[in-house]
PDB file of C-alpha atoms in Angstrom:
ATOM      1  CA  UNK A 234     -25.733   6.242 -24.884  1.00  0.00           C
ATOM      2  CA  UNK A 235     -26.043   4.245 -21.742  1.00  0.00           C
ATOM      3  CA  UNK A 236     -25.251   1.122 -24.637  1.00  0.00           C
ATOM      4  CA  UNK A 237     -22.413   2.267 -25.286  1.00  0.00           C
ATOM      5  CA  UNK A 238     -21.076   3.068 -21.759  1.00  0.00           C
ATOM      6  CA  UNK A 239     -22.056  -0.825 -20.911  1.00  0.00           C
ATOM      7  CA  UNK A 240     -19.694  -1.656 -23.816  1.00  0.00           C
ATOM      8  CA  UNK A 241     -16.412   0.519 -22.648  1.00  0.00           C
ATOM      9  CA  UNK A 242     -17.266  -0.477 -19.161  1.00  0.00           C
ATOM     10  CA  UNK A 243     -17.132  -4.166 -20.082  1.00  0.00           C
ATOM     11  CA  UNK A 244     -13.562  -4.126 -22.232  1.00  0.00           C
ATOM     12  CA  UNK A 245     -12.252  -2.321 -19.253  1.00  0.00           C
ATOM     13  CA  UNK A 246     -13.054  -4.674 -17.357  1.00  0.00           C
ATOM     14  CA  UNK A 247     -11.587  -7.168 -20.043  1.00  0.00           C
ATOM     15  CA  UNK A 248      -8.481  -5.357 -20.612  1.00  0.00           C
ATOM     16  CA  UNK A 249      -7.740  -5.127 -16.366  1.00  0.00           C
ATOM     17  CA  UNK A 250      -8.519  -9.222 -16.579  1.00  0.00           C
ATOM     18  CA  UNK A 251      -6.139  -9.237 -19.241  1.00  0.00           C
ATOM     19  CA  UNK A 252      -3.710  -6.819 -17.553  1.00  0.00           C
ATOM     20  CA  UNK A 253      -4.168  -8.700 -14.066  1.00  0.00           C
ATOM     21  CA  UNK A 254      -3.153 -12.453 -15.945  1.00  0.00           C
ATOM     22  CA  UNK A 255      -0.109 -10.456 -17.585  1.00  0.00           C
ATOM     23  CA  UNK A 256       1.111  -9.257 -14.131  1.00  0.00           C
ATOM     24  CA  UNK A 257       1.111 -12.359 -12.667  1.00  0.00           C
ATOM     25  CA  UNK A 258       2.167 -14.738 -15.763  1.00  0.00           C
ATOM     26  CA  UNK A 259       5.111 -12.487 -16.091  1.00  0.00           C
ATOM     27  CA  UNK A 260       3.649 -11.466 -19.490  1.00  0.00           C
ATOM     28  CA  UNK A 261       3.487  -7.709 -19.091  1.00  0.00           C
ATOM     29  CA  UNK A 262       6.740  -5.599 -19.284  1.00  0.00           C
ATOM     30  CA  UNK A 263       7.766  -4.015 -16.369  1.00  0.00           C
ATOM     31  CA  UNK A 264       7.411  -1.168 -17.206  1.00  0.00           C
ATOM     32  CA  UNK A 265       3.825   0.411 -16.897  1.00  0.00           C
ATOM     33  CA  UNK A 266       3.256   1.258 -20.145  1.00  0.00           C
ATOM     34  CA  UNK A 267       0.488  -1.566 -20.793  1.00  0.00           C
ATOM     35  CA  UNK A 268      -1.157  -0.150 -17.855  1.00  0.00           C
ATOM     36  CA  UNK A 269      -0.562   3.037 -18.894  1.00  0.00           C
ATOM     37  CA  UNK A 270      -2.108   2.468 -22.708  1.00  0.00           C
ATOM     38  CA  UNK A 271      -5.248   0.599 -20.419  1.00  0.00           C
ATOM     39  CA  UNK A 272      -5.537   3.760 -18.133  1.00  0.00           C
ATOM     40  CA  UNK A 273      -5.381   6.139 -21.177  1.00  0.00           C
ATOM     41  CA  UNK A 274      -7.996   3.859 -23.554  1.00  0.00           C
ATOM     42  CA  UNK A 275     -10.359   3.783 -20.670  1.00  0.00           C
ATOM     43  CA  UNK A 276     -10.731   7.764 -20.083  1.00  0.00           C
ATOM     44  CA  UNK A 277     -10.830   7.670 -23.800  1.00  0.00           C
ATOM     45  CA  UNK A 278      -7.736   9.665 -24.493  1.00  0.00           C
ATOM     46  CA  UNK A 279      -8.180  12.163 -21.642  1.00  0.00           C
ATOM     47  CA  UNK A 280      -4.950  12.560 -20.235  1.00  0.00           C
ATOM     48  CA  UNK A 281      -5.849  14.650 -17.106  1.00  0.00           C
ATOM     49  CA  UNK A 282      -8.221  12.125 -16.107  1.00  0.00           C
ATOM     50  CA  UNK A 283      -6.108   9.106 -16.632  1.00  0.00           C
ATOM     51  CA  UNK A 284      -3.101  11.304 -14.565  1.00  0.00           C
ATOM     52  CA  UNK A 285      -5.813  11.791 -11.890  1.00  0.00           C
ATOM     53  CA  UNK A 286      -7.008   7.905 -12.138  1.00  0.00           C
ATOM     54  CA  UNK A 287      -3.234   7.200 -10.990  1.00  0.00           C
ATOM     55  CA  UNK A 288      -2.671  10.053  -8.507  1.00  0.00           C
ATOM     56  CA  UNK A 289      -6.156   8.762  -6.600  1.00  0.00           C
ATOM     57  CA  UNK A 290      -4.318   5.344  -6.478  1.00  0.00           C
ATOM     58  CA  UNK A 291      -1.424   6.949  -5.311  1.00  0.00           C
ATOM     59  CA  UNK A 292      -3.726   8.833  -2.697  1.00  0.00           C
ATOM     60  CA  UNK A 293      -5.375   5.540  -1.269  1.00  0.00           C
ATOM     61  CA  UNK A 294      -1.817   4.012  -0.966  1.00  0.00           C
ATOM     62  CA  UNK A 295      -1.127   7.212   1.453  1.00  0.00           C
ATOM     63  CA  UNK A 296      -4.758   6.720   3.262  1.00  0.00           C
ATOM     64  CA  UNK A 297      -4.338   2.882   4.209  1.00  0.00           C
ATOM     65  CA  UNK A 298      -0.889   3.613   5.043  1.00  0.00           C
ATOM     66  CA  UNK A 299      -2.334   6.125   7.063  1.00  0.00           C
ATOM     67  CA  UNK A 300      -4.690   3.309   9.024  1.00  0.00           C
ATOM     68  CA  UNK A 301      -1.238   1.186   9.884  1.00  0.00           C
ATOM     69  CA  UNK A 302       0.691   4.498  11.550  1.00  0.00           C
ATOM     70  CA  UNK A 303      -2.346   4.943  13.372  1.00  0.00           C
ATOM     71  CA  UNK A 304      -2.958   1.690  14.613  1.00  0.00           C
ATOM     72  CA  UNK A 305       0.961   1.381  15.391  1.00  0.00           C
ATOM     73  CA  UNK A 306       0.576   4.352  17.537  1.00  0.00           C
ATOM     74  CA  UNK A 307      -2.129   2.459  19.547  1.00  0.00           C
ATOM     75  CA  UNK A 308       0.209  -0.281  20.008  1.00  0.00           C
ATOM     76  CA  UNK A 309       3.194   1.833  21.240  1.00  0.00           C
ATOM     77  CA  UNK A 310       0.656   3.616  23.611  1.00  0.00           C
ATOM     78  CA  UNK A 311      -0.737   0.669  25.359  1.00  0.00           C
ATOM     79  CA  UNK A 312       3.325  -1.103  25.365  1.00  0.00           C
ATOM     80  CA  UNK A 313       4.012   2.153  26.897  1.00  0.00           C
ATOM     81  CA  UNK A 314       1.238   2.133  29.827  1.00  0.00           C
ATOM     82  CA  UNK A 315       0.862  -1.847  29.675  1.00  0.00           C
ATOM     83  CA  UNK A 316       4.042  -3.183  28.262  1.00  0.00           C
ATOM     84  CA  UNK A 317       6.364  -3.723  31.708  1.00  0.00           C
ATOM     85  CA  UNK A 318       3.148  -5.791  32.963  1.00  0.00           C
ATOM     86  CA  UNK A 319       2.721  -7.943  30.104  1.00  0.00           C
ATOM     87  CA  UNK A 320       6.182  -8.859  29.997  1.00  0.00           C
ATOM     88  CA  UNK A 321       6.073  -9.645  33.441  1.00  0.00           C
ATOM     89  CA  UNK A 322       3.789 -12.630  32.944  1.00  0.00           C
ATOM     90  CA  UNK A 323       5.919 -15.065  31.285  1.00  0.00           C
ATOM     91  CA  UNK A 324       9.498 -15.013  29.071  1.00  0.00           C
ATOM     92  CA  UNK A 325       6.937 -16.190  26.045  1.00  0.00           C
ATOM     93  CA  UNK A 326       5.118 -12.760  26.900  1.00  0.00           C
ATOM     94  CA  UNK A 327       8.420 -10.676  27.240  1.00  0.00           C
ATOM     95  CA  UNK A 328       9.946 -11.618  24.263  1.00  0.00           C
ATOM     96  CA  UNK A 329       6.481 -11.328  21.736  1.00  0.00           C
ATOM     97  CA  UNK A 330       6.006  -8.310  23.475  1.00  0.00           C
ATOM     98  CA  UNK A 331       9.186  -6.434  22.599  1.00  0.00           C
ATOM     99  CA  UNK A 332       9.232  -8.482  19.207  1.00  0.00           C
ATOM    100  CA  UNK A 333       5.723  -7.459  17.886  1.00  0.00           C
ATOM    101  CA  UNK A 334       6.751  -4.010  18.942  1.00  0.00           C
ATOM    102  CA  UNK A 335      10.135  -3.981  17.350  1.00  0.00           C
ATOM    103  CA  UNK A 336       7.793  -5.248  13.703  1.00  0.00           C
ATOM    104  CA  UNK A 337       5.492  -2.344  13.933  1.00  0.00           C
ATOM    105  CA  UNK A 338       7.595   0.007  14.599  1.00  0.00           C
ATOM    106  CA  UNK A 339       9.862  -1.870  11.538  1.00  0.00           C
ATOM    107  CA  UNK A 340       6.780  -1.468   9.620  1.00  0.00           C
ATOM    108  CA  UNK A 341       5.702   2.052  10.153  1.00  0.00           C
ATOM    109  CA  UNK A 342       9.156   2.709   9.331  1.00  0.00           C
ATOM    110  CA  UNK A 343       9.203   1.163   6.117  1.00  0.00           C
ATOM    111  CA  UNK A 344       5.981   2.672   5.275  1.00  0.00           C
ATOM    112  CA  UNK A 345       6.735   5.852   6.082  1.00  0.00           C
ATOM    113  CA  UNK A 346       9.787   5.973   3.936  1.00  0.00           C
ATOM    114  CA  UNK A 347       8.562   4.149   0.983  1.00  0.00           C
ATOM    115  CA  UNK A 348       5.042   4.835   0.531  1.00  0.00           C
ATOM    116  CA  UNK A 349       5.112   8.450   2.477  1.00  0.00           C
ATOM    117  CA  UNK A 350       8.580   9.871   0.742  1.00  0.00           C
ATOM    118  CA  UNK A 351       7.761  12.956  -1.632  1.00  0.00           C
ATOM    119  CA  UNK A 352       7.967  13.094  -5.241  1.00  0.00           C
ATOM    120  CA  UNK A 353       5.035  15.079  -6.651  1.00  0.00           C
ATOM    121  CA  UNK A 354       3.601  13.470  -9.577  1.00  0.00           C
ATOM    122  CA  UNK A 355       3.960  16.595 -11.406  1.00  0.00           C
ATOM    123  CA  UNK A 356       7.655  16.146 -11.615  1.00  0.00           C
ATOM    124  CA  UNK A 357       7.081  12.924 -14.007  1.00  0.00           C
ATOM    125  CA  UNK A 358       5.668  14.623 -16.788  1.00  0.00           C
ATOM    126  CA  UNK A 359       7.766  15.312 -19.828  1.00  0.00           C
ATOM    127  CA  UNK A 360       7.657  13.314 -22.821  1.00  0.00           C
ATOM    128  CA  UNK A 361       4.393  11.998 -23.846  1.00  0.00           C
ATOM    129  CA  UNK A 362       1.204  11.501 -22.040  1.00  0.00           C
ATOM    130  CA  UNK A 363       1.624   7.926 -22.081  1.00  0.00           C
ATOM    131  CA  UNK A 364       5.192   8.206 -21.019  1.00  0.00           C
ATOM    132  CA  UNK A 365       4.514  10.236 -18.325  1.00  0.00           C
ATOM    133  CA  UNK A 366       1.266   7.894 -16.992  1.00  0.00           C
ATOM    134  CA  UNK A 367       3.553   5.285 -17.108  1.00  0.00           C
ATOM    135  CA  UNK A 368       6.598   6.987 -14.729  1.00  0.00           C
ATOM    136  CA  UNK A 369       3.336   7.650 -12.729  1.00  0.00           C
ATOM    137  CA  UNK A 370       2.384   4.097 -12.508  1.00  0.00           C
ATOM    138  CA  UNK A 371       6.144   3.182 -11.919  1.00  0.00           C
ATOM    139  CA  UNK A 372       5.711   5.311  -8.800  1.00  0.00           C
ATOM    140  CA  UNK A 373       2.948   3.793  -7.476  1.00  0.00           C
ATOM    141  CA  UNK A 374       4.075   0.068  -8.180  1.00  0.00           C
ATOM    142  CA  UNK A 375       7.002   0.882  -5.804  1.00  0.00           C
ATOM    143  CA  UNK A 376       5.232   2.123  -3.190  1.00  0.00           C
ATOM    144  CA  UNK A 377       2.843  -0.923  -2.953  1.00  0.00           C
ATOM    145  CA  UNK A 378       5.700  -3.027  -2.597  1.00  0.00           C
ATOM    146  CA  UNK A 379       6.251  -0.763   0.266  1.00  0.00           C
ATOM    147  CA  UNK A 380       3.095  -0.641   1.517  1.00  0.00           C
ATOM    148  CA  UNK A 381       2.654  -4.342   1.659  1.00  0.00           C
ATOM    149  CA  UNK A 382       5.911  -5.294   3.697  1.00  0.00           C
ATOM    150  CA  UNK A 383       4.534  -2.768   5.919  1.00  0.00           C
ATOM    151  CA  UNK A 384       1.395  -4.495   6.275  1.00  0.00           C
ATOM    152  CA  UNK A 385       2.935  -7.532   6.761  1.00  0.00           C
ATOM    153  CA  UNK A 386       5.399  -6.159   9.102  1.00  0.00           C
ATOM    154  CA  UNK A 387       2.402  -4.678  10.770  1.00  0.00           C
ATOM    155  CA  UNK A 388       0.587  -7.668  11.180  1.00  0.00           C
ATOM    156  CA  UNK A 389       2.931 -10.378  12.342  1.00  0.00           C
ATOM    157  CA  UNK A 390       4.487  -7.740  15.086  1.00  0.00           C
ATOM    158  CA  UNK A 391       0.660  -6.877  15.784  1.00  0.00           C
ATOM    159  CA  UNK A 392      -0.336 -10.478  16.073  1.00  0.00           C
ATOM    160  CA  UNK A 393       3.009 -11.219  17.901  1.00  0.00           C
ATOM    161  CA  UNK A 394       1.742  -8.256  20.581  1.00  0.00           C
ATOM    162  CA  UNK A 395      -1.562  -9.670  20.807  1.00  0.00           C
ATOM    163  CA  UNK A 396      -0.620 -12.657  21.461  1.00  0.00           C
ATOM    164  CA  UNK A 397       1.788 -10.924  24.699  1.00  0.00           C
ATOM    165  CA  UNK A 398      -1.358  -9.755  26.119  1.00  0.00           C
ATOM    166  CA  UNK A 399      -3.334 -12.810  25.838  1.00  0.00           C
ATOM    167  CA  UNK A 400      -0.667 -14.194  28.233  1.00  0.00           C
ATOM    168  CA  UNK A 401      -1.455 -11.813  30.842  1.00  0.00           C
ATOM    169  CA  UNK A 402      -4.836 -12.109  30.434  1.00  0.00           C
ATOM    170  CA  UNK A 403      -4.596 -15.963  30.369  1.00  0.00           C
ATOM    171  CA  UNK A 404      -2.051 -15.797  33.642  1.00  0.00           C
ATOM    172  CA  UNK A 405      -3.638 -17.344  37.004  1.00  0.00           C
TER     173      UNK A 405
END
């Protein structure tokens, strides 16, 4: 009844609070298997949605990663037409230049290796399903740790590059 999809829909939404407090009061073991138990209790025991719940997380990790490679080709484009005349302007434009190029290319780097290297998810399962959910979730912990010294990578070196061209633009 639509009752009774209001009520799972609010304790999911209770348990992720509950999960989200846990993560970041140190509460909740490493381990993913909180999550895991959440993930599986949510698709009410259906353990080929919850694997699919986590492999479309690990999917939109790949997609915004995705966004950074292509925005860091932009930048290496433009440094490659543009670069040798912004860091003409000034040493201040020469050196954020080459630096915020250096950090996105740091960051695409990192990205690509930790959020883009291959392990299909398939190859986690063994044991139980909320074993397996929880390798899963393992996984795709590591990869947004990946993911977000990329961005950050991405968006000091961008901001750093940025800043390079407003010094041409800014130069009498």
């Amino acid at each position: 009844t639509h009752a009774g999809h209001g009520a799972l829909i609010g304790r999911s939404c209770a348990s992720h609070e509950s999960e989200l407090h846990d993560r970041y009061t140190g509460a909740m073991a490493n381990d993913g298997s909180s999550e895991a138990q959440s993930i599986l209790d949510l698709c009410e025991g259906d353990r080929l949605k919850a694997f699919q719940m986590v492999q479309g997380q690990l999917a939109t990790l790949v997609m915004r990663l995705q966004a950074i490679l292509g925005l860091s080709s932009i930048v290496i484009t433009m440094t490659g037409f543009s670069g040798r005349t912004v860091a003409q302007t000034s040493t201040i434009a020469k050196v954020t230049v080459v630096s915020g190029l250096v950090l996105v290319l740091i960051a695409a780097a990192v990205g690509m290796g930790g959020v883009l290297r291959l392990r299909w998810s398939t190859q986690e399962l063994g044991g139980g399903a909320l074993e397996s959910i929880a390798r899963v979730i393992r996984i795709r912990d590591r990869k947004e740790r990946f993911m977000t010294a990329a961005l950050v990578l991405f968006v000091i070196g961008f901001a750093m590059y940025c800043f390079a061209v407003a010094q041409l633009l800014m130069a009498p």
